[in-house]
Coordinates of C-alpha atoms and ligand atoms in Angstrom, one line a residue:
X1 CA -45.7 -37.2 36.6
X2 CA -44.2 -34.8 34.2
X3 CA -40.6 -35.1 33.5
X4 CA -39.4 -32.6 35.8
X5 CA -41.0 -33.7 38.6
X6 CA -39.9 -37.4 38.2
X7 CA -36.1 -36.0 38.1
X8 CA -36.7 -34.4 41.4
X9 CA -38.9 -37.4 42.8
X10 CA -35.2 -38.9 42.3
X11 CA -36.4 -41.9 39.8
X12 CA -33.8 -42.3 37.6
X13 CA -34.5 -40.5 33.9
X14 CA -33.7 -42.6 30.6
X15 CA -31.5 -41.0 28.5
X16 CA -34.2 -40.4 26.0
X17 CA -36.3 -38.3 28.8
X18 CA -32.7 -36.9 29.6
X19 CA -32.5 -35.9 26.0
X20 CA -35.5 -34.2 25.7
X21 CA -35.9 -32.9 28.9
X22 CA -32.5 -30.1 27.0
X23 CA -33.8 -30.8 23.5
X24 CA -35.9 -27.7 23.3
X25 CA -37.6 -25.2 25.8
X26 CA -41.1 -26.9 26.6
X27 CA -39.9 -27.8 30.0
X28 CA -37.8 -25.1 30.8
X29 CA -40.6 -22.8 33.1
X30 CA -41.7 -26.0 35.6
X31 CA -37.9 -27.5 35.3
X32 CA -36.2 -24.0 36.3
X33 CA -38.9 -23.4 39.6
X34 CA -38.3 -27.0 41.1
X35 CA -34.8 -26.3 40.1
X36 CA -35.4 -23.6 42.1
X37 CA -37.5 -24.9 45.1
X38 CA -34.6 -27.4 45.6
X39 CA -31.8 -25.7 45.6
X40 CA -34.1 -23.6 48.3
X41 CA -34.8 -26.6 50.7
X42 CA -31.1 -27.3 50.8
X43 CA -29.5 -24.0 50.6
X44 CA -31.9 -21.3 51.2
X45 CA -31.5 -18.0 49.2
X46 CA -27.5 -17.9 50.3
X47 CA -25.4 -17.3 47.3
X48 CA -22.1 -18.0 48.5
X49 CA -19.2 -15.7 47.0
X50 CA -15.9 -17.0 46.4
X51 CA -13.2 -14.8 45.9
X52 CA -11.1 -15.9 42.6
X53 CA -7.4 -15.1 42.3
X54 CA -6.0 -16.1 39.0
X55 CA -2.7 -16.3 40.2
X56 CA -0.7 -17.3 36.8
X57 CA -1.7 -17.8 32.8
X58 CA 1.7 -19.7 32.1
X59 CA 0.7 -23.2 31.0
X60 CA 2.5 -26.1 30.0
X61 CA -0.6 -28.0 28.3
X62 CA -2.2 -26.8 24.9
X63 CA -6.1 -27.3 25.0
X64 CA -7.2 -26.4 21.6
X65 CA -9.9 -24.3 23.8
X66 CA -8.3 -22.0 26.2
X67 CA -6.9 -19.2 25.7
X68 CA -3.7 -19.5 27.7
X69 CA -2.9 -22.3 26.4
X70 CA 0.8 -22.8 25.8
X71 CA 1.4 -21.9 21.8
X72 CA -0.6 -18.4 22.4
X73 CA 2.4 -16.4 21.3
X74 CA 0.1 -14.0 21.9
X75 CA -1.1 -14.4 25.6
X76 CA 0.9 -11.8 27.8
X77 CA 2.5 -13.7 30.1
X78 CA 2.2 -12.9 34.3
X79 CA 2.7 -14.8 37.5
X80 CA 1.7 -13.6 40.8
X81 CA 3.8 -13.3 43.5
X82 CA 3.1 -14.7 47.0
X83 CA 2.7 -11.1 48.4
X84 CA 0.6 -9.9 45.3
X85 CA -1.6 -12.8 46.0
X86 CA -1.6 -12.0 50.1
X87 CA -3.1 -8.5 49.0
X88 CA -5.8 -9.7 46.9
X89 CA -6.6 -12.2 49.9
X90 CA -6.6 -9.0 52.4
X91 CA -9.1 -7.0 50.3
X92 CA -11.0 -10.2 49.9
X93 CA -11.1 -10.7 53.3
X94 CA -12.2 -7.2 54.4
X95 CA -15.3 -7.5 51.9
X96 CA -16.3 -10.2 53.8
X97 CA -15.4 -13.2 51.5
X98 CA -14.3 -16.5 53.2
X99 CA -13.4 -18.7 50.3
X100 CA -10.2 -18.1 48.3
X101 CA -10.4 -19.5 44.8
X102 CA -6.4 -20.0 43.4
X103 CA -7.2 -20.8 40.1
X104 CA -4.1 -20.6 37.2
X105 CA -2.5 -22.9 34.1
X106 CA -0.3 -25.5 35.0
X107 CA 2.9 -23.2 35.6
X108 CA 5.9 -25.3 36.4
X109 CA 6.7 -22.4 38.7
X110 CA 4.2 -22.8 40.9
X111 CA 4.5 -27.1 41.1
X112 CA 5.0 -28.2 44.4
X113 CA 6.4 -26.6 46.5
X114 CA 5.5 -22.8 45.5
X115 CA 2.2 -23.9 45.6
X116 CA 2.1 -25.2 48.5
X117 CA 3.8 -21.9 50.0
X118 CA 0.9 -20.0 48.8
X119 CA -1.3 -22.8 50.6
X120 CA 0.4 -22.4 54.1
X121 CA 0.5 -18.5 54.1
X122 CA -2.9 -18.0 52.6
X123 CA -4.2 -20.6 55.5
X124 CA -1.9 -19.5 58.4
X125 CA -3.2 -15.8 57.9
X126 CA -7.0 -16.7 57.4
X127 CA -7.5 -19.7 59.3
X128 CA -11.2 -19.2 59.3
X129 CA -11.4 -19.3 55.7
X130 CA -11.3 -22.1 52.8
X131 CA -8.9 -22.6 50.2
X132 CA -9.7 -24.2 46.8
X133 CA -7.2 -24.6 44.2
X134 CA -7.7 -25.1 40.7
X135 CA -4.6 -25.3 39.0
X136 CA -5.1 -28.8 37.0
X137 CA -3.1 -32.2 37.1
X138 CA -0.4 -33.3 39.5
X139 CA 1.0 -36.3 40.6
X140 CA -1.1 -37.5 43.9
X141 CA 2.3 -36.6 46.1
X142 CA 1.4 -33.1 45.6
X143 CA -2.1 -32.8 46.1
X144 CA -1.4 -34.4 49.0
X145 CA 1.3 -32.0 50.0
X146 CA -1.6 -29.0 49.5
X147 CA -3.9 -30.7 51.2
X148 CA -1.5 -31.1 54.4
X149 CA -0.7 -27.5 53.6
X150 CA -4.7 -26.9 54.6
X151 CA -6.1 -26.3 51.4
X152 CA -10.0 -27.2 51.3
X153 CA -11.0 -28.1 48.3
X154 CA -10.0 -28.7 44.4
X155 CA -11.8 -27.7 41.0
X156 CA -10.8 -30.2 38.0
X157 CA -13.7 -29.7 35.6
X158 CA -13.6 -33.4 33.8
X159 CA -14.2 -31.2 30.7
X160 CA -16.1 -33.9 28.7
X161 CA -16.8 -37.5 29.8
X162 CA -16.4 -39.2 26.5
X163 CA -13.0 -40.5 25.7
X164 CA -12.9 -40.0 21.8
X165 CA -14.6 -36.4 22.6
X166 CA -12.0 -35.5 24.7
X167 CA -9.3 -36.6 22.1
X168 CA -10.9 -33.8 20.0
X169 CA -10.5 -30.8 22.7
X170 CA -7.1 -32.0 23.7
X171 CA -3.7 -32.6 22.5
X172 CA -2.7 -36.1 22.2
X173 CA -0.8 -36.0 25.3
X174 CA -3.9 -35.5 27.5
X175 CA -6.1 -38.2 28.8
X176 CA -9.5 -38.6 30.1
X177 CA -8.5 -41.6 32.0
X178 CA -5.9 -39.0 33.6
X179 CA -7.9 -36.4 34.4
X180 CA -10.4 -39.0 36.1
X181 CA -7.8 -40.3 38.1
X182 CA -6.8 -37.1 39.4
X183 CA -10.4 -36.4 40.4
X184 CA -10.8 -39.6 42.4
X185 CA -6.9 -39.3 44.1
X186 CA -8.3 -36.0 45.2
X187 CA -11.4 -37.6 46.7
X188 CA -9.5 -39.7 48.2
X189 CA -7.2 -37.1 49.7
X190 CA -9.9 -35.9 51.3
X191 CA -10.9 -32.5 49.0
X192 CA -14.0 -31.3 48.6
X193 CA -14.2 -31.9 44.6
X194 CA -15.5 -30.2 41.9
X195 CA -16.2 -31.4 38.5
X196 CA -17.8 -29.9 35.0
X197 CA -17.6 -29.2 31.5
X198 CA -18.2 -26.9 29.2
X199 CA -21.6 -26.7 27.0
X200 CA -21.4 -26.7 23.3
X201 CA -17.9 -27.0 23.4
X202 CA -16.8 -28.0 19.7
X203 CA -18.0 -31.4 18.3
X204 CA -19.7 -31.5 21.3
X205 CA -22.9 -34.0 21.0
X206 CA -25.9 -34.5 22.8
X207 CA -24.9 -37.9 23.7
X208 CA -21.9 -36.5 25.0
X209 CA -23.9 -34.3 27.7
X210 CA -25.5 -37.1 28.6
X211 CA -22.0 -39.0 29.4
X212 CA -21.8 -35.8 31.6
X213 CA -24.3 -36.3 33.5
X214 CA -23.8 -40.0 34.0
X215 CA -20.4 -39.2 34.9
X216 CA -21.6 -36.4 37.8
X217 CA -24.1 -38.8 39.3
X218 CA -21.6 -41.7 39.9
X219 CA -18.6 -39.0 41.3
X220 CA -21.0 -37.3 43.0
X221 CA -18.9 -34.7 43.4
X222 CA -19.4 -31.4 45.9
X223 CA -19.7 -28.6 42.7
X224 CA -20.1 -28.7 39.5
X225 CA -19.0 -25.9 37.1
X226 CA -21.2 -25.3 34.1
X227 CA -20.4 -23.0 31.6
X228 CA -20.9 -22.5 27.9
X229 CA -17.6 -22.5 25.8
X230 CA -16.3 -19.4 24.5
X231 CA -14.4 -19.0 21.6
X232 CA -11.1 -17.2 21.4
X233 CA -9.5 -15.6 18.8
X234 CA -6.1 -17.1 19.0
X235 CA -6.8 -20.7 19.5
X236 CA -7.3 -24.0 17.1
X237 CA -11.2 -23.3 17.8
X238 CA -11.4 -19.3 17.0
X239 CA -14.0 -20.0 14.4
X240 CA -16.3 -22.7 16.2
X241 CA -20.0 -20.7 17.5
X242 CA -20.2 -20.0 21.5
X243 CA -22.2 -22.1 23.7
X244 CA -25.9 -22.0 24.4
X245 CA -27.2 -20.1 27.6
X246 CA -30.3 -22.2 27.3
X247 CA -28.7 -25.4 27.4
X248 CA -26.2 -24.1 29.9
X249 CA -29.5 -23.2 32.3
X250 CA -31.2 -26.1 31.4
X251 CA -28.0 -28.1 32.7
X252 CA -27.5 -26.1 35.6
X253 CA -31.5 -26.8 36.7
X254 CA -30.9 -30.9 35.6
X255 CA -27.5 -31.3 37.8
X256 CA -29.5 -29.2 40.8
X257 CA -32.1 -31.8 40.2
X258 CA -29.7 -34.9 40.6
X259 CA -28.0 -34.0 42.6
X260 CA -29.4 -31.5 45.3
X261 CA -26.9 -30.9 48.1
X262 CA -24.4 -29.4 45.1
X263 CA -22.7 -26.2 45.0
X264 CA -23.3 -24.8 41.5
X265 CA -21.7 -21.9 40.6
X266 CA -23.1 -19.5 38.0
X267 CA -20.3 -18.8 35.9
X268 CA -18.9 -16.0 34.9
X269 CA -18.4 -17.5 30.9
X270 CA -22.5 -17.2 31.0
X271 CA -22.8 -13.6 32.7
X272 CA -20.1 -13.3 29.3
X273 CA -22.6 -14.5 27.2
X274 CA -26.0 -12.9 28.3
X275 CA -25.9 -9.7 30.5
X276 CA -28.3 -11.8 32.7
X277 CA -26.7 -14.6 32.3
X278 CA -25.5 -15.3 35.9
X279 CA -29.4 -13.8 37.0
X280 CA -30.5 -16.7 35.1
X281 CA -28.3 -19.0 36.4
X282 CA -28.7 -18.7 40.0
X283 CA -32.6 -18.6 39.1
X284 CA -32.2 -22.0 37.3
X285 CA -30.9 -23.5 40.8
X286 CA -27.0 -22.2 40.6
X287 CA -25.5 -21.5 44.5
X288 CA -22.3 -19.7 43.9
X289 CA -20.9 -16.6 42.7
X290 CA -16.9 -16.3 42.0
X291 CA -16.2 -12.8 41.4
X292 CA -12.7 -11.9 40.6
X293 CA -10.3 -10.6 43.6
X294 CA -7.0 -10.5 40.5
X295 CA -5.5 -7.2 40.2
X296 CA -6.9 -5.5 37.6
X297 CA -3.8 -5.1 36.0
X298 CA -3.6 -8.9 35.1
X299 CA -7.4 -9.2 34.4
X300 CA -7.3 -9.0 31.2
X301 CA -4.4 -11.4 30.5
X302 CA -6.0 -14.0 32.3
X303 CA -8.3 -14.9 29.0
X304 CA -9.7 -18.5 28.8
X305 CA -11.7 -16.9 26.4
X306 CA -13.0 -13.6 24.0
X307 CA -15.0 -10.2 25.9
X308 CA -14.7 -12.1 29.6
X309 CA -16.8 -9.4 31.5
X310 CA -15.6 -7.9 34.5
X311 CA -12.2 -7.4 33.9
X312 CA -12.1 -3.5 34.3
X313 CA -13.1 -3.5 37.6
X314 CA -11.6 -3.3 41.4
X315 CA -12.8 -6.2 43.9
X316 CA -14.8 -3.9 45.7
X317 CA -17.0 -2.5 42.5
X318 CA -17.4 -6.0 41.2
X319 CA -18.8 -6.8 45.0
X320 CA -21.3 -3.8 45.1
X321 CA -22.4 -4.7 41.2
X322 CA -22.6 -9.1 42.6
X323 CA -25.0 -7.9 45.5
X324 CA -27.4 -5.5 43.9
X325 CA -28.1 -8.3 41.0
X326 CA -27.9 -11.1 43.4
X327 CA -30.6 -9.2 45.4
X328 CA -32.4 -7.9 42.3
X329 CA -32.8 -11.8 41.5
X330 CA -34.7 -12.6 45.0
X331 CA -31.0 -14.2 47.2
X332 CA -28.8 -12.9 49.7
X333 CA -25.0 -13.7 49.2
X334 CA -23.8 -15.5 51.9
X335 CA -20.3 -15.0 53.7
X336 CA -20.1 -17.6 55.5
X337 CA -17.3 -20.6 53.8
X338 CA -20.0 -22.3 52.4
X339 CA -19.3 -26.1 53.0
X340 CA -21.1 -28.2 51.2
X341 CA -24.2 -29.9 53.5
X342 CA -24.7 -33.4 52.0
Ligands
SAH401 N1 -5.6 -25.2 34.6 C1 -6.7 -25.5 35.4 C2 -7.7 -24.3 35.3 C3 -8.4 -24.3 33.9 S1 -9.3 -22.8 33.6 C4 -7.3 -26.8 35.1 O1 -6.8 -27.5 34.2 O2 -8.3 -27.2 35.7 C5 -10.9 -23.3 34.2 C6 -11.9 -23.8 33.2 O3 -12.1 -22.8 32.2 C7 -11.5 -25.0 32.4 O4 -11.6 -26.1 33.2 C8 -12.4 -24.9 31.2 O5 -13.6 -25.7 31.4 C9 -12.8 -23.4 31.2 N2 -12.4 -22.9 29.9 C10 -11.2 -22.9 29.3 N3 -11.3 -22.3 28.1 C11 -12.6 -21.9 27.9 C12 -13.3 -21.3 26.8 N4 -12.7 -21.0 25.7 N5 -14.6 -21.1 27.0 C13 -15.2 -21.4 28.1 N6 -14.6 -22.0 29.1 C14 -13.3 -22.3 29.0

């Protein structure tokens, strides 16, 4: 049985199979089609869409990574307000998406109770549609207060797996230990979760991927986000090299692989990267598109990282553009919420 093949006939891979399964592109043809003819027996050709509203870049943490991070004297500041975010919902909704992404920093603001606000209206208005937020650590009070307020589902990417790796991305006052426990209180709470990381983040190691992995197949969580890092100008790590999109497809295929009933998005960090980027991705097993639904006017502040694509146009262009390459790549997108199907 070829290496592939044994991933998807679910026998465990060593790490050193693991290893050289990404090492290098021999596999990539035969792991990307039973990526592929996976992702098919569980989800079709749907690609679900949802609709991302980056609803504030203020941030209180200071990820030596991101681009809003709280010492970017540079990042132009913005925070939407709850009818600004009610309008991006309605143009959302009229294209026919059904999943509002909230995705921001960790804005003070927006703790609690604003959040939760947004929650209610957005749920009260479109009942028939899911809510994930992504808007990082909380105390478990709160996420339990969103998730009373209706909201679906939660994306805390665990960023890297290995503790003295994450000491190296973060700021001392950050913890992996934390940022676990907030992924298994959210579990808990009753959240669809998703995890992830970013690929070829700086100091970065192989072994370090692998940790990854480990660390998807034991939280089994309901997505994953993959993306390759992407430097940015005005951060501690403007002058570390971008991510690999082979690697990042490779991964996306592996996690399909391990874990078939996932929700894998291809990200928008690798359509950044390679003009095909997210073709590739879906192709390599990915599920989910999130185009943006931000005003345009903000797009652009909203920089995790450098030359972010799509930023220029309104919701309904980047729609049209999603579907003819989501079509041009042999899928459908899919309206409908797009529960995971365990
Ligand atoms: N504040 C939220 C949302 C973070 S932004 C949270 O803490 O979860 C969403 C994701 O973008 C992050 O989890 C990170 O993995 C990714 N990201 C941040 N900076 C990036 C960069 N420079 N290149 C690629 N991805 C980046």
């Amino acid at each position: 049985m070829t290496l592939p093949e044994k991933l998807k006939q679910n026998h465990t891979l060593e790490d050193s199979e693991l290893k050289k399964l990404l090492k290098c592109g021999d596999y990539d043809y035969e792991l990307f089609e039973l990526a592929d003819s996976v992702r098919r027996e569980h989800y079709g050709t749907s690609v679900f869409i949802r609709g991302l509203i980056e609803f504030t870049n203020f941030c209180r943490n200071n990820c030596y990574y991101c681009g809003i991070r709280r010492d970017n004297r540079n990042a132009e500041r913005y925070r939407l307000e709850l009818p600004q975010i009610m309008e991006c919902c309605a143009q959302g909704y009229s294209l026919g998406y059904r999943t509002f992404v909230l995705q921001g920093g960790e804005d003070p603001v927006y703790w609690d109770s604003g959040m939760t606000e947004i929650i209610c209206s957005v749920k009260t208005k479109y009942p028939d549609c899911a809510v994930t937020v992504s808007a990082g650590e909380r105390p478990e009070k709160i996420y339990r207060e969103w998730r009373n307020a209706g909201a679906d589902r939660y994306l805390l990417r665990h960023e890297t797996a290995t503790e003295s790796h994450y000491s190296q991305i973060h700021p001392p006052e950050l913890s992996l230990k934390k940022r676990i426990a907030c992924l298994y209180s959210l579990k808990e709470l009753g959240f669809q979760i998703g995890a992830g990381f970013m690929v070829g983040s700086p100091y970065q190691t192989l072994d370090n991927i692998i940790a990854d992995l480990r660390f998807l197949q034991e939280l089994k969580p309901d997505m994953a986000g993959i993306g390759p890092f992407i430097h940015h100008r005005d951060t501690p790590f403007a002058d570390f090299p971008d991510g690999n999109v082979e690697l990042t497809l490779r991964l996306i295929a592996v996690i399909r692989l391990m874990l078939p009933y996932i929700l894998l998005p291809a990200t928008t960090a690798l359509g950044t990267l390679d003009p095909q980027g997210r073709e590739k991705g879906l192709k390599a097993g990915a599920n989910v598109v999130m185009p943006n639904l931000s005003p345009v006017v903000v797009r652009k502040k909203y920089s995790l990282y450098e030359n972010k694509i799509c930023t220029g146009e309104e919701a309904a262009e980047c729609s049209g553009c999603l579907k003819k390459r989501i079509e041009a790549a042999g899928y459908q997108m899919d309206f409908s919420r797009g529960d995971v199907i365990r």
